[in-house]
């Protein structure tokens, strides 16, 4: 590139490819200030607006289950928070009651950036798009640290924010993953600054970024971030080593930032860390079943070809025929980006940071293979903290996407600076391969189609015609993907050809290549956001009014909400996972949550999803809600109406369960059983007698009889339950509330009382003779302690930033004076 073109791109320094930069700059060129960053942020926002215009400018919203299910619970918890004046830690409407914060639910109020974002008219989707732009800007800032061309740095950030994983997470309701991943490039940026500048302010900034990412509370994505950060810290510690004293100083700043960052998230993780032992996710601690759980959605090595040909294994949904249970999108990297990333790695392979990007990408790929290539995954599973509690090994491909995006930035920078003689051979080879691919597809298309049809598994559809259509869409996806990838590769080769420098040089060439690379990604992302009709995939975009109507009360929820007394409902079949009932304050034994209490999960399995009248009576179920008519002598029809859902109106029949049990009662016989199998056999064999209950034989020997007491009054809130009772002699009170001894504490007449797990799920307390007041209260102490720690740690991090800046200015002034 000529000196003239270098001036046109306003580069502070020309970086030759044979002399890689190993010492990052401050990241903000002195001459340009923040203007390039503002321009990049504006451009990222425009890209997001173009991709998600239907959600932002049209009356459309998302209808994916993972978007709508938590929405209903969040609205209900917002109301509870307003009514109680305190942050809700227990929701009584789902699975007969379960924690919120400890189960990583309803965390928006604990995420400090939300204090500002929630005051903006953005909504949930707008907040996610803001985080997308933040992710892109992080990639830009990180690459500008290495003095790359503005266009190269911009491409790196744009590629990360537009990778299909991020798009699918937004569209399919996994906002916490997206927003947690948005911090990944920023954490690497701050880590670089800590090790290259060793300043207190940089350590404070790293602590804030780590703390905010952890507050966003997708532990698995945060874990992958810490893996990358730790590897980068190790590389920098070795490559930039000058003296033991200097290395210890840098390592000390880094360790301090990590500790403070963890402390900033204490409000979430202090209570959640203890919940793990009671959660289904905490159960994955070893054994074959745990390994099977942890390796679900492993990435088969052959399926990595979708990085090049997105339609190779179907695009998702019914057309997908890969090795995972199912998926909604292909892990496409972008052919232009892949080629640029390869060029960047080869050209800058002596740069420690580039070596880190390549090495950590390879490690992430090996981990993503999971059960398909177990040595590396097994090593992490057995020895890395918390790793065994995760599933979906392919999720770590977000780290691969980040690294490829950054390497593509290095590749574009090299392409703009490379001597012409170095481009002839690779560009000829690229053009030849792309041309051959298109020619083979055009000349031998029928034979290839027949070959692939022999590989396609039988589609999970009912009719032969539909199965034929699915296979045709699969083949068309492969054919179109190969042609598009080859065409984009040809275009890249043509644009980069040395002869084109006469027409496109410097900033113009960079801009065209950036547009080409981004266009490649946008074409695929558009199919994720709004699938074409011919794709056989349904769109998750619906009219906003449709969702608002579905969340409003209907005749079924209005009827149930009008009934007096504490009770629960049992939604049958497809209604079991519906959380809409929470909006009307209706407590359900169903619902959806990925981290439910372990004892409740066991109860569901033992009772075949509560298909037992004894189990329903024990759980204070008064009404059964069914999408079809049910004939049973113990079920009395009381209401027929319409349950309004986003998927459409559903006819619903409401039945009253006869001989139901109250929320609390006195048991007359308590029997200890040493076997859980025996316990559940006894619990489920009697359909109406709740007076005989069963407990763990390790805490209770034999069978004991008790007097039948009287419940004089009962007062309940979401986090407390107070009963005034009397008993002629010693009695045993049972409450149909979930046994969760970590938080639910029993207080009898002002003194702590011991709580037993009754019938494998609910609570029981011995009551002495006389009149007493028994209170169950949810222990908020760890949560409150965590909030204080978070606030103090955040204050410390802010002091580190501003204190470091002030100290740096004073040090600079002293040098100038001297």
Tab-separated table of N, CA and C in Angstrom, residues 23 49 78 234 412 423 482 547 577 619 632 687-688 765 799:
chain	number	residue	atom	x	y	z
A	23	UNK	N	3.292	-5.342	21.712
A	23	UNK	CA	2.983	-4.430	22.809
A	23	UNK	C	1.787	-3.567	22.419
A	49	UNK	N	-29.986	-2.490	13.678
A	49	UNK	CA	-31.293	-1.999	13.253
A	49	UNK	C	-31.710	-2.649	11.935
A	78	UNK	N	-42.387	-8.931	39.261
A	78	UNK	CA	-42.377	-7.469	39.331
A	78	UNK	C	-43.513	-6.968	40.216
A	234	UNK	N	-1.742	-16.118	31.080
A	234	UNK	CA	-0.554	-16.974	31.106
A	234	UNK	C	0.378	-16.638	29.950
A	412	UNK	N	-7.465	-8.987	7.611
A	412	UNK	CA	-7.758	-7.859	6.728
A	412	UNK	C	-6.643	-6.816	6.805
A	423	UNK	N	0.479	-12.297	-2.651
A	423	UNK	CA	-0.945	-12.571	-2.819
A	423	UNK	C	-1.256	-13.447	-4.020
A	482	UNK	N	-23.187	-24.229	-0.855
A	482	UNK	CA	-21.917	-24.406	-1.557
A	482	UNK	C	-21.729	-23.303	-2.596
A	547	UNK	N	-49.175	-11.328	21.644
A	547	UNK	CA	-48.567	-11.698	22.923
A	547	UNK	C	-49.262	-10.981	24.078
A	577	UNK	N	-46.243	-27.147	31.266
A	577	UNK	CA	-45.139	-26.199	31.307
A	577	UNK	C	-45.558	-24.754	31.157
A	619	UNK	N	-50.275	-32.354	47.366
A	619	UNK	CA	-49.769	-31.042	46.966
A	619	UNK	C	-50.865	-29.976	46.953
A	632	UNK	N	-63.391	-39.193	34.941
A	632	UNK	CA	-62.841	-39.858	36.118
A	632	UNK	C	-63.779	-39.591	37.285
A	687	UNK	N	-54.952	-43.264	47.839
A	687	UNK	CA	-55.375	-42.089	47.089
A	687	UNK	C	-55.987	-40.986	47.918
A	688	UNK	N	-56.359	-41.187	49.169
A	688	UNK	CA	-57.063	-40.135	49.892
A	688	UNK	C	-56.583	-39.920	51.322
A	765	UNK	N	-43.442	-30.725	61.062
A	765	UNK	CA	-42.855	-30.233	62.316
A	765	UNK	C	-43.631	-30.832	63.483
A	799	UNK	N	-13.206	3.061	42.908
A	799	UNK	CA	-12.086	3.778	43.527
A	799	UNK	C	-10.765	3.408	42.880
